[in-house]
Coordinates of C-alpha atoms in Angstrom, one line a residue:
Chain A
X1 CA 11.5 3.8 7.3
X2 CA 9.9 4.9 3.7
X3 CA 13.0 5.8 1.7
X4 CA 12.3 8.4 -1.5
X5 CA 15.1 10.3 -3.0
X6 CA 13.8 12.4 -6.2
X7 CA 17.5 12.9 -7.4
X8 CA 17.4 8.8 -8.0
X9 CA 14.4 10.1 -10.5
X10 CA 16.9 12.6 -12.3
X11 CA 19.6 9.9 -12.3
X12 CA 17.4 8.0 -14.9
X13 CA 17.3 10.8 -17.6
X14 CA 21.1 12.0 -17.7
X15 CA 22.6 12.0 -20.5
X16 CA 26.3 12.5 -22.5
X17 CA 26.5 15.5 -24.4
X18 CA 29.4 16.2 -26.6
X19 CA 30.6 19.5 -27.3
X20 CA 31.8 19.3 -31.1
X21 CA 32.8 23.0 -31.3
X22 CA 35.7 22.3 -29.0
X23 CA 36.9 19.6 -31.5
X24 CA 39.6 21.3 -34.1
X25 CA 39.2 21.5 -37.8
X26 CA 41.5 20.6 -40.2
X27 CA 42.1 22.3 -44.2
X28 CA 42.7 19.5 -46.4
X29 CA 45.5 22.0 -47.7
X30 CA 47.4 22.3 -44.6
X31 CA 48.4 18.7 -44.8
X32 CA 50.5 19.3 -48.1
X33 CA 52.4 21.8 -46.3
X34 CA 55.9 21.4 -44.7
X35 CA 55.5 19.3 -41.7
X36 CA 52.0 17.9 -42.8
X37 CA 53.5 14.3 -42.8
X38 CA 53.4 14.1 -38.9
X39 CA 49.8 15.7 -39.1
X40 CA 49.3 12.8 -42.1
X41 CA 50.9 10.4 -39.5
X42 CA 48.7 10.9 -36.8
X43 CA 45.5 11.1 -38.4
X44 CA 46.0 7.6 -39.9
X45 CA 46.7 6.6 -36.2
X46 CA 43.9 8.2 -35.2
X47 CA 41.9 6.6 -38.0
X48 CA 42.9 3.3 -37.1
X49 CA 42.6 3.4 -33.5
X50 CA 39.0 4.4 -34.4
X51 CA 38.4 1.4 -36.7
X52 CA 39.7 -0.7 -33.9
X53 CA 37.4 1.3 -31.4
X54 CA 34.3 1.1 -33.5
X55 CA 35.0 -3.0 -34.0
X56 CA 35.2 -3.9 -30.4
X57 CA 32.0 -1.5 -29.9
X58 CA 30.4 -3.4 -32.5
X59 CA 31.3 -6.8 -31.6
X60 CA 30.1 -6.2 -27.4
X61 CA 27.0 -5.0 -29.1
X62 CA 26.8 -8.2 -31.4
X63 CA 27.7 -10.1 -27.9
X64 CA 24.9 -8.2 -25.8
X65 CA 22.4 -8.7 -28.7
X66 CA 22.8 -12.2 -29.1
X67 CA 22.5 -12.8 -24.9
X68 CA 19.5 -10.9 -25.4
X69 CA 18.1 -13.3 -28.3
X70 CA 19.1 -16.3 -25.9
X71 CA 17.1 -14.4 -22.8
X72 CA 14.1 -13.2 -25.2
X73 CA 14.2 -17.0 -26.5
X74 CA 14.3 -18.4 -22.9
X75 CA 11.3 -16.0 -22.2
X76 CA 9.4 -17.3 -25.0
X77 CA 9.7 -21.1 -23.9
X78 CA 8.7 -20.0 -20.8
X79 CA 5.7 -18.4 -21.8
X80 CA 5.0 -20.9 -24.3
X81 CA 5.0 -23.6 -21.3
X82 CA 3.2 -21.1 -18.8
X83 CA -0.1 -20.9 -22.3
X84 CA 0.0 -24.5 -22.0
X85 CA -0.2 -24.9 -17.7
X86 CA -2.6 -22.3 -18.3
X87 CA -4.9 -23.7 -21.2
X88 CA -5.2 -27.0 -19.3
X89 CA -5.9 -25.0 -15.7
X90 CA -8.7 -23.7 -17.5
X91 CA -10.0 -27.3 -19.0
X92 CA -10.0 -28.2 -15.3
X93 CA -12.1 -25.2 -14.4
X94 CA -14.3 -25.6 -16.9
X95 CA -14.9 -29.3 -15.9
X96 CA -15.3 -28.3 -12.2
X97 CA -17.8 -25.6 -13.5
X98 CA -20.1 -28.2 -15.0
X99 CA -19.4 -30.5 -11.6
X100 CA -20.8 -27.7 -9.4
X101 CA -23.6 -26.5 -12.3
X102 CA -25.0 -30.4 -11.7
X103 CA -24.5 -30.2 -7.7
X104 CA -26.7 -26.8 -7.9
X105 CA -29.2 -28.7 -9.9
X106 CA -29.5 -31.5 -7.7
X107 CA -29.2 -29.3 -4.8
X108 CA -32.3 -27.2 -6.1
X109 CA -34.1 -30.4 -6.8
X110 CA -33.3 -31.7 -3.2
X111 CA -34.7 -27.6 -2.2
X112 CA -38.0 -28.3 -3.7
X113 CA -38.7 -31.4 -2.2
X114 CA -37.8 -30.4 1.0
X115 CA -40.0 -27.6 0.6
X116 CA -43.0 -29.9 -0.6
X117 CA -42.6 -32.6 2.3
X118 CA -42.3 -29.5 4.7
X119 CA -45.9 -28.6 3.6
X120 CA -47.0 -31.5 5.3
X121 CA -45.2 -31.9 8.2
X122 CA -47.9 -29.8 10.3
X123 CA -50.7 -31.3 9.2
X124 CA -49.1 -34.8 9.4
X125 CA -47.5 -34.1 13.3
X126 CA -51.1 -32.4 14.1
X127 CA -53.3 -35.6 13.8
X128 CA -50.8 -37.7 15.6
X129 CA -51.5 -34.8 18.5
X130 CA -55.0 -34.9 18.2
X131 CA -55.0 -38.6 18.6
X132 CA -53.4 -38.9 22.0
X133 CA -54.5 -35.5 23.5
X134 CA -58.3 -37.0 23.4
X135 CA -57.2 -40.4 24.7
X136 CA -58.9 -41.6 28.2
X137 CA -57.6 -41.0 31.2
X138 CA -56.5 -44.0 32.1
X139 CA -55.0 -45.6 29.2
X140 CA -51.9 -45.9 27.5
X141 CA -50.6 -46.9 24.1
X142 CA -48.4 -49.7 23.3
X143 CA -48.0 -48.9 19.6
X144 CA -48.1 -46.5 17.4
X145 CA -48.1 -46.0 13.8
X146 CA -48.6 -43.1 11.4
X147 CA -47.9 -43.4 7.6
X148 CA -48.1 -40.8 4.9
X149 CA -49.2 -41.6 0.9
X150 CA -48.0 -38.2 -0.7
X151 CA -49.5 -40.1 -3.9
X152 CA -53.3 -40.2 -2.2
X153 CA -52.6 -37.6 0.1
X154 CA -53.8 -39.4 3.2
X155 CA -52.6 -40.0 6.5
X156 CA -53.0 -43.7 7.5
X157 CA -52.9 -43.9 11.4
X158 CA -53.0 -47.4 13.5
X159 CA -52.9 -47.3 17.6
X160 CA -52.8 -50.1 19.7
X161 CA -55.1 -48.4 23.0
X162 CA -54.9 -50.4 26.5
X163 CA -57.0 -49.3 29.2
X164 CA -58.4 -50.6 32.9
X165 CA -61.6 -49.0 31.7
X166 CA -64.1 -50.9 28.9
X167 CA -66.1 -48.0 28.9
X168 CA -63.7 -45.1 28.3
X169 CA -62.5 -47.0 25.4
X170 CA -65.7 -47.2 23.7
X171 CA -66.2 -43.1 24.1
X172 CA -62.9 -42.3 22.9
X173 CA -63.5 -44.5 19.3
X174 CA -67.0 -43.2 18.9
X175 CA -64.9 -39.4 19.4
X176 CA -61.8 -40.7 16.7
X177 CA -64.6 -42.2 14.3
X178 CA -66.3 -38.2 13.9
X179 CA -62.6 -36.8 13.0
X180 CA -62.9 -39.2 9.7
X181 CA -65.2 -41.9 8.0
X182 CA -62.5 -44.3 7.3
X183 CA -61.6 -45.4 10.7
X184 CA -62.1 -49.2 12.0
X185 CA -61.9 -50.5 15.4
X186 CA -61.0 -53.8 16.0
X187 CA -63.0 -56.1 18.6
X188 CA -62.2 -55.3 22.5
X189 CA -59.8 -58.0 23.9
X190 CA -59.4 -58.7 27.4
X191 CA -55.7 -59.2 28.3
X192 CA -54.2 -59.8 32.2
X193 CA -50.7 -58.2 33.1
X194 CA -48.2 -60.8 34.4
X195 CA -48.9 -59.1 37.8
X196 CA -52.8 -60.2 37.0
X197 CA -54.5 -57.7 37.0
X198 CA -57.0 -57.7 33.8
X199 CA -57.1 -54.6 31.2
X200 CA -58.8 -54.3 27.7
X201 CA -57.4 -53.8 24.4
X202 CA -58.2 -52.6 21.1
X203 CA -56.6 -51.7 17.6
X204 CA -57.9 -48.5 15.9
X205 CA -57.3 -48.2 12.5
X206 CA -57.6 -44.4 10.8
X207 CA -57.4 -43.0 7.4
X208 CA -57.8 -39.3 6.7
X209 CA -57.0 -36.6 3.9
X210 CA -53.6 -35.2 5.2
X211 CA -55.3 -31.5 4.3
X212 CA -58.5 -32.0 6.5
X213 CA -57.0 -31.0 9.4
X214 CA -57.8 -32.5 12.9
Chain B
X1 CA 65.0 13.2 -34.5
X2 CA 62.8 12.6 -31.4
X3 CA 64.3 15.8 -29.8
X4 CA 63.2 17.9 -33.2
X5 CA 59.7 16.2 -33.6
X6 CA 59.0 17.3 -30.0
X7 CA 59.7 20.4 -30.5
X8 CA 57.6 21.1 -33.7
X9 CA 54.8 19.4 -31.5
X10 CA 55.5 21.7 -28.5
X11 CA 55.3 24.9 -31.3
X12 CA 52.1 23.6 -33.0
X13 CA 50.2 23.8 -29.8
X14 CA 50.3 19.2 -28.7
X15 CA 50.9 19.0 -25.1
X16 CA 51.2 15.8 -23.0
X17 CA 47.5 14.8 -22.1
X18 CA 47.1 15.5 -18.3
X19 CA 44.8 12.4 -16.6
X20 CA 42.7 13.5 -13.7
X21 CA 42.1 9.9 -11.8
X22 CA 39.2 9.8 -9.3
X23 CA 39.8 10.6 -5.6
X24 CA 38.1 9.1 -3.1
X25 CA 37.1 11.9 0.2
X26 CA 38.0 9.9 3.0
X27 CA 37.3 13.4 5.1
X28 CA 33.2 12.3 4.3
X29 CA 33.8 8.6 5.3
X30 CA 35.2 8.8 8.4
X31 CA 33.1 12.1 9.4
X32 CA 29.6 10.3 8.6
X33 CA 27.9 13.7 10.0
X34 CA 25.1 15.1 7.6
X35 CA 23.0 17.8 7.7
X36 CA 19.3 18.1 8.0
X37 CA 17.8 21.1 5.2
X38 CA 13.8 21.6 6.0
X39 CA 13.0 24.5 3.4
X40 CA 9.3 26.1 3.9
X41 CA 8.1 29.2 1.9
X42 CA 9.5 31.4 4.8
X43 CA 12.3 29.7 6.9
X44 CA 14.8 27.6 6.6
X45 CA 15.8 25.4 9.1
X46 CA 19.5 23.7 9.2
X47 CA 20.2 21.0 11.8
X48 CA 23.3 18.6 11.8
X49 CA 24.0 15.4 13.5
X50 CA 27.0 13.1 13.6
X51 CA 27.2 10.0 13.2
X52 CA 26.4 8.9 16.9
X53 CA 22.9 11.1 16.5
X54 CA 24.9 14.3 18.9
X55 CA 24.4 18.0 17.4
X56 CA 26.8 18.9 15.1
X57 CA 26.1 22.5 15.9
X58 CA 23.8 24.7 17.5
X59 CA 20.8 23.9 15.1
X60 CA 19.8 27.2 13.0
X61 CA 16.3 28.7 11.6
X62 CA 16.3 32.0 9.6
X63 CA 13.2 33.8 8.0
X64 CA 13.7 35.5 4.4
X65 CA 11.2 37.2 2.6
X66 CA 13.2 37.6 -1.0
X67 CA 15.8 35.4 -2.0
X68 CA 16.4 32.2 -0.4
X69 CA 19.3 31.0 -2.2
X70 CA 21.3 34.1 -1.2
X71 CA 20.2 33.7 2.5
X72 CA 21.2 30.0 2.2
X73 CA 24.8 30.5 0.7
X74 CA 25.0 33.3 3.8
X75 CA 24.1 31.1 6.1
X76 CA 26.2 28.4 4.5
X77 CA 29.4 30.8 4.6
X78 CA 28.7 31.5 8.4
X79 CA 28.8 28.4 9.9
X80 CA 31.3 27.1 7.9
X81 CA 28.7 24.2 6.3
X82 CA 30.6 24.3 2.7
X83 CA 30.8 20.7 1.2
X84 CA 28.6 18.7 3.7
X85 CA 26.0 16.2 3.2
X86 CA 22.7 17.3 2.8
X87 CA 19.4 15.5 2.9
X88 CA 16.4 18.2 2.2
X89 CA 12.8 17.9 1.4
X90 CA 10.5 19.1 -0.6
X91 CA 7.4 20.8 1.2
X92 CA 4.1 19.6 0.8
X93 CA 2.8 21.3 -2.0
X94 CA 5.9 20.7 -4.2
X95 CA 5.1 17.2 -4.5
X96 CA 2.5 15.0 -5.1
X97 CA 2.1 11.2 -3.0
X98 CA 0.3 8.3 -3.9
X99 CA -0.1 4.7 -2.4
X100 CA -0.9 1.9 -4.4
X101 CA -1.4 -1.4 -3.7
X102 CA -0.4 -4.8 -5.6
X103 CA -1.0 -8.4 -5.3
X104 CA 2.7 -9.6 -3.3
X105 CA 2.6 -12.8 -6.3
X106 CA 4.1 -10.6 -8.8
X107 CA 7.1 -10.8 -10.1
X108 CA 9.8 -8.8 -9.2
X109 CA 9.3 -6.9 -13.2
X110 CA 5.6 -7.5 -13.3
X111 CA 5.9 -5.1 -10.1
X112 CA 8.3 -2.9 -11.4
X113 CA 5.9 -2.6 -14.7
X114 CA 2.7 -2.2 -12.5
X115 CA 4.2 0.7 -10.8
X116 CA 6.0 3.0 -13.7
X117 CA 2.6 2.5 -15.7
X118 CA 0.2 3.6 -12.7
X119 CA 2.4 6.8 -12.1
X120 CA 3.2 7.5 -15.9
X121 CA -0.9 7.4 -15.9
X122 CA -0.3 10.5 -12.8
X123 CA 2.1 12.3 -15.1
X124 CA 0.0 12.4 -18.1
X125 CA -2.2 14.7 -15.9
X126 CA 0.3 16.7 -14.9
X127 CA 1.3 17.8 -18.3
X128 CA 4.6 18.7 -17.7
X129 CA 8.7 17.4 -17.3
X130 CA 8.6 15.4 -13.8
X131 CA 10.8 13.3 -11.6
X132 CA 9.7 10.8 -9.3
X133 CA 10.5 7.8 -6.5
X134 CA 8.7 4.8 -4.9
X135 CA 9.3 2.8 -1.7
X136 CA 7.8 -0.7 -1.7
X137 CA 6.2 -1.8 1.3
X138 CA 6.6 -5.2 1.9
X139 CA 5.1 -5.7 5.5
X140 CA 1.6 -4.9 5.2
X141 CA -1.1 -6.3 7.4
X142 CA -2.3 -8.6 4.4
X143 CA 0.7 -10.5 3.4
X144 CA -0.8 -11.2 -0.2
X145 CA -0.8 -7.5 -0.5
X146 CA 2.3 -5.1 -0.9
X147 CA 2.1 -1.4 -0.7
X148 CA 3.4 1.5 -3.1
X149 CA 4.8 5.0 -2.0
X150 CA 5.4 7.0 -4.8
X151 CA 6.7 10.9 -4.8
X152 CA 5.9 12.9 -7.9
X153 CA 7.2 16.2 -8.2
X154 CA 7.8 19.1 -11.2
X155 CA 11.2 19.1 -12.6
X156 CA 11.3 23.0 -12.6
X157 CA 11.2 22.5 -9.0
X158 CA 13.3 19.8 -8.3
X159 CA 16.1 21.2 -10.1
X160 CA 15.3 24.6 -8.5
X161 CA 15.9 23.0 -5.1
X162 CA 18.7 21.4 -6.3
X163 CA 20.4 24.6 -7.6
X164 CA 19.8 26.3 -4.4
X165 CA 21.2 23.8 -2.5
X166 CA 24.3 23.1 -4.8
X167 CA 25.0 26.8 -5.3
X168 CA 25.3 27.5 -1.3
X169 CA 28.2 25.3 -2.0
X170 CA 26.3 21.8 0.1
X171 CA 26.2 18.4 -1.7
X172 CA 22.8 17.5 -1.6
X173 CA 22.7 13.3 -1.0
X174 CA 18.8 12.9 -0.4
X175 CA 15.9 14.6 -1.7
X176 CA 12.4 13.4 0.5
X177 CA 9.5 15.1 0.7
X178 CA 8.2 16.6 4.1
X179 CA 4.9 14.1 4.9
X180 CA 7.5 11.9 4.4
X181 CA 9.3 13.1 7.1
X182 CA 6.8 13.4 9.4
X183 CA 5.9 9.1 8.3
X184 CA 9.6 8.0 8.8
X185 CA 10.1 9.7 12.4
X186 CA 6.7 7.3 13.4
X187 CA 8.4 4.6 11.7
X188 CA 11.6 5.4 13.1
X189 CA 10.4 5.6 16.7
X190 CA 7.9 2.4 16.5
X191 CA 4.6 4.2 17.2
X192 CA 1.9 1.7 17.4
X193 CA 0.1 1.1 14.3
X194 CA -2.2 3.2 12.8
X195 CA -0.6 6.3 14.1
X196 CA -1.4 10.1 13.1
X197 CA 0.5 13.4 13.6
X198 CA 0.1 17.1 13.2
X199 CA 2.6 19.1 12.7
X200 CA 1.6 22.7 13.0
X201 CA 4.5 24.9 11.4
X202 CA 4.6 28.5 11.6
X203 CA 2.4 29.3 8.1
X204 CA 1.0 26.1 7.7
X205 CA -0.1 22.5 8.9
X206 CA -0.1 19.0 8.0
X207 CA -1.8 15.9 9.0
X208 CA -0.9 12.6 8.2
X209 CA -2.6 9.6 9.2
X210 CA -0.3 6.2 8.3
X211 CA -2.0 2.3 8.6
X212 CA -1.1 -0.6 7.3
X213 CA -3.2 0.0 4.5
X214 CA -3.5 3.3 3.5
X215 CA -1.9 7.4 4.0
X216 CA -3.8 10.4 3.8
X217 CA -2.4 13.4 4.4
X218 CA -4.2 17.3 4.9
X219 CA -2.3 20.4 4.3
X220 CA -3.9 23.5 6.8
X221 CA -3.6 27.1 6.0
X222 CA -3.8 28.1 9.6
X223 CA -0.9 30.8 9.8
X224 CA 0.6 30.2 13.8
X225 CA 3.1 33.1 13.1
X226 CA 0.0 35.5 12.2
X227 CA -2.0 34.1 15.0
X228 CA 0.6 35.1 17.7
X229 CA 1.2 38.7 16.4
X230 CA -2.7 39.4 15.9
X231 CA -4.4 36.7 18.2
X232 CA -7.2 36.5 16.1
X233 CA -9.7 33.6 18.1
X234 CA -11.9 33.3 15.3
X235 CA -9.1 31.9 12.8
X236 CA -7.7 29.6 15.7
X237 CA -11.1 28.2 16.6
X238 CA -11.7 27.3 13.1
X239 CA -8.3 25.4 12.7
X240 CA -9.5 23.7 15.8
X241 CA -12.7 22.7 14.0
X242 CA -11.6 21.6 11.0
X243 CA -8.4 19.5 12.7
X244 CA -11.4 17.8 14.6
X245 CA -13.8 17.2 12.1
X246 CA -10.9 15.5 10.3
X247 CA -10.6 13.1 13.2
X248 CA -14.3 12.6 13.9
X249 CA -14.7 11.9 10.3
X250 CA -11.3 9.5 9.3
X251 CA -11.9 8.1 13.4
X252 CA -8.3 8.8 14.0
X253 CA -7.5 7.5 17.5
X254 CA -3.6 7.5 17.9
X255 CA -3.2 11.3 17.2
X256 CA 0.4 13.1 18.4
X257 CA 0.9 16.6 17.7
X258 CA 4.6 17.8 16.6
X259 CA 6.8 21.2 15.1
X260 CA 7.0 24.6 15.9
X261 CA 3.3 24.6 17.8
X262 CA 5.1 23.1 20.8
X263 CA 7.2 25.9 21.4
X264 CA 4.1 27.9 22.8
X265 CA 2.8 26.3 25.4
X266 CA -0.6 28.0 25.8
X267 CA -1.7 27.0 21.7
X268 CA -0.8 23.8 22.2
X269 CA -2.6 23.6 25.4
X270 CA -5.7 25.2 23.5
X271 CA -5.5 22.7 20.7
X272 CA -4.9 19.6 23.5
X273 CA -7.9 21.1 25.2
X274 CA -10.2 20.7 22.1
X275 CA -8.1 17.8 20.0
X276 CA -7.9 14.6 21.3
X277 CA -4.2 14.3 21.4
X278 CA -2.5 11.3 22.3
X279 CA 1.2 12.6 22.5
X280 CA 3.7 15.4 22.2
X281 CA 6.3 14.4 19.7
X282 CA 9.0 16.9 21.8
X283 CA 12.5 16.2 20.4
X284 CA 14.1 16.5 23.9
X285 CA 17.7 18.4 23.6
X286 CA 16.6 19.5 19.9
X287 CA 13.9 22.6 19.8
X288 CA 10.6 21.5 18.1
X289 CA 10.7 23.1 15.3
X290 CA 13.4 21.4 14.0
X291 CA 11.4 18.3 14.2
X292 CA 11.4 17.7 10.4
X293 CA 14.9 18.7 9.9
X294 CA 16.0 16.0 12.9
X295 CA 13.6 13.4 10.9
X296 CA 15.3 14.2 7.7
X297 CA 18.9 13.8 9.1
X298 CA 17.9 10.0 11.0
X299 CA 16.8 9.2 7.5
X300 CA 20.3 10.3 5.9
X301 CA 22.2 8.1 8.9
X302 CA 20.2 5.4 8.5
X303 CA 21.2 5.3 4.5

């Protein structure tokens, strides 16, 4: 439940007023006259018990000033402490600013390279596709391996081709040996599976510009 | 001597100073009843409870065209009202609300601070002598966040309120303000979060909308008295417009529809028919028009 009251807002401004007509005044004269002395009388009374009323005022307000000084100086020392947490809080930012300035650099660095090596990774997965979608039918390959020199730009290739077929072999390095000039084949070995049956073998070694294409 | 010296005191006028102490009313205390004052611009509207929430009376609503505080003290005199409680409010164009919010890691001063400067900042606007309240919030949705109600209003009329109210011989307790009302019996009566109501009075209407995060209120000129004298469609249908462009366009869903309205069952059918309302806020034993009133006196029991 919201709770407003606009009378607590009036509350705040009241003030005392004094009505001083109300108070009596006194001739100076009348207090030589017959029966002045218990006038005389009083008014000392009344002058003292003001004194008295005006020194304990004074001293609660000395009293209430001086807590005040002791909260104001509590304060200070609090704030003072508070600067200081909040001086070296910001030393610590500052620092962690730089730390994360240097990741961002390194990570921008790390963004670039990516970006270069992504560049090739067509090309470079493309010739490993155009090698073994043209190999013979029945053949296989018991090792393959494809390098990249980003410094020459060239894509050094090496398969190890196995085949029941001599002459399927020979067509399919005469086909690799058009895609690029820099290809050697080594001599055909004949080879027997340990269940005996013969097959031939041969190493072809490729180098191409990774940019050619196939 | 002493015999003598009183005497020339008694002739020059000294007498014994008389000491009034304080009294305590225990009549109040153990009575806990108050009354519920909902003043509009043409009706006033008296409903009290006691302290178990029962009727006090048989609640009352008067028209007056001239002078309300004479009608008031008349009404006060009649039903024998003299020297109740009295929680009123002021209507919604007396006062002015705002809702702030503030970080809930300030301090209990830093708050304090934070909240007279923002509405000092509201008063410098309003160029003249005003009063003004605030409620914290301290169970928003966010609970890094606390919310602000404040209540600005003109001094003139807070004090003329006040006047009218002490001069019909009532102590007024509580001053709200009436979209306050209409937010505490919500509140009060745990509707599901956000919630909206209209209360369509006789010369006016209000909707509120109340989430966790914000209130917005709208003050309609629609006059429901005028429109059952003349039945004028084309001023109805309009209200009905506007109410529902304000719902398309702040996508209230929880909408209830409270005050005088449900008194007449074929307007509020009309405006059910075209306003998707949710709920009747019908006050059971109490007639509907007194819903503010009943909202004002719950808040007086509750403290």
């Amino acid at each position: 439940m919201i709770k407003i009251n606009l009378l607590r807002g009036e509350k705040k401004k009241k003030s005392v007023s004094i009505d001083l007509s109300a108070l009596k005044t006194v001739k100076i004269q009348d207090l030589f006259k017959i029966g002045s002395l218990y006038y005389a009388g009083g008014f000392l009374w009344l002058v003292t018990l003001l004194i008295l009323g005006y020194y304990f005022k004074l001293n609660q307000e000395k009293k209430e000033l001086s807590l005040k000084l002791e909260e104001l100086n509590m304060e200070r020392l609090k704030l003072q402490a508070q600067a200081k947490r909040f001086s070296e809080e910001k030393k610590l930012l500052e620092g962690e600013i730089e730390r994360l300035k240097a990741q961002i650099q390194d990570i921008d660095r790390g963004k670039d390279i990516i970006l270069g090596l992504k560049s090739y990774h067509y090309p470079f997965n493309k010739s490993l596709d155009a090698y073994i979608m043209s190999l013979p039918r029945v053949s296989w390959i018991s090792n393959y391996k494809q390098s990249l020199d980003i410094s020459t730009q060239t894509v050094k290739s090496e398969l190890v081709i196995n085949t029941f077929d001599y002459q399927s072999l020979g067509v399919y390095g005469r086909l690799i040996k058009a895609t690029s000039q820099k290809i050697a084949i080594s001599p055909v070995e004949r080879k027997t599976t340990p269940s005996g049956f013969e097959y031939y073998t041969a190493k072809l070694s490729i180098e191409k510009p990774i940019q050619e294409g196939r | 001597m002493l015999q003598s010296l009183r005497g020339i005191l008694w002739e020059k006028g000294f007498r014994r100073p008389s000491l009034k102490l304080p009294y305590l009313s225990l009549r109040n205390i153990s009575r806990k009843s108050i009354i519920g004052l909902h003043l509009t611009n043409s009706r006033i509207r008296i409903l009290g409870l006691k302290g178990d929430k029962t009727l006090l009376f048989e609640p009352v609503e008067v028209t007056f065209k001239n002078d309300r505080a004479k009608v008031l003290k008349e009404l006060v005199d009649r039903y024998k009202l003299r020297g109740y409680d009295v929680i009123a409010s002021l209507s919604v164009n007396e006062g002015l609300m705002k809702f702030y919010t503030y970080p809930s890691a300030l301090s209990k001063k830093d708050l304090e601070n934070a909240i007279e400067w923002a509405i000092k900042r509201e008063l410098v606007t309003l160029k003249e002598e005003a009063y003004y309240d605030y409620h914290i919030i301290d169970s928003l949705g966010d609970p890094r966040k606390l919310g602000v109600i404040a209540v600005i209003a003109r001094k003139e009329t807070v004090e003329s309120v006040k006047k009218t109210i002490q001069d019909a011989g009532l102590n007024l307790k509580i001053l709200d303000y009436e979209v306050l009302a209409i937010i505490n019996y919500g509140l009060y009566n745990k509707l599901p979060l956000p919630f909206s109501i209209l209360h369509v009075d006789y010369d006016y209407s209000i909707l509120v909308s109340y989430s966790q995060s914000s209130i917005n209120y709208y003050v309609g000129q629609w006059s429901l008295a005028e429109y059952l004298e003349t039945k004028n469609e084309e001023s109805f249908d309009s209200f009905i417009s506007e109410i529902l462009n304000l719902v398309v366009l702040n996508n209230i869903t929880s909408l209830y529809i409270a005050g005088p309205v449900l008194l007449y069952e074929d307007v509020t059918t009309r405006i059910m028919e075209n306003v998707p309302i949710f709920g009747l806020l019908d006050l059971e034993s109490i007639p509907s028009n007194f819903f503010i009133a009943h909202s004002l006196c719950i808040r007086g029991l509750e403290g």
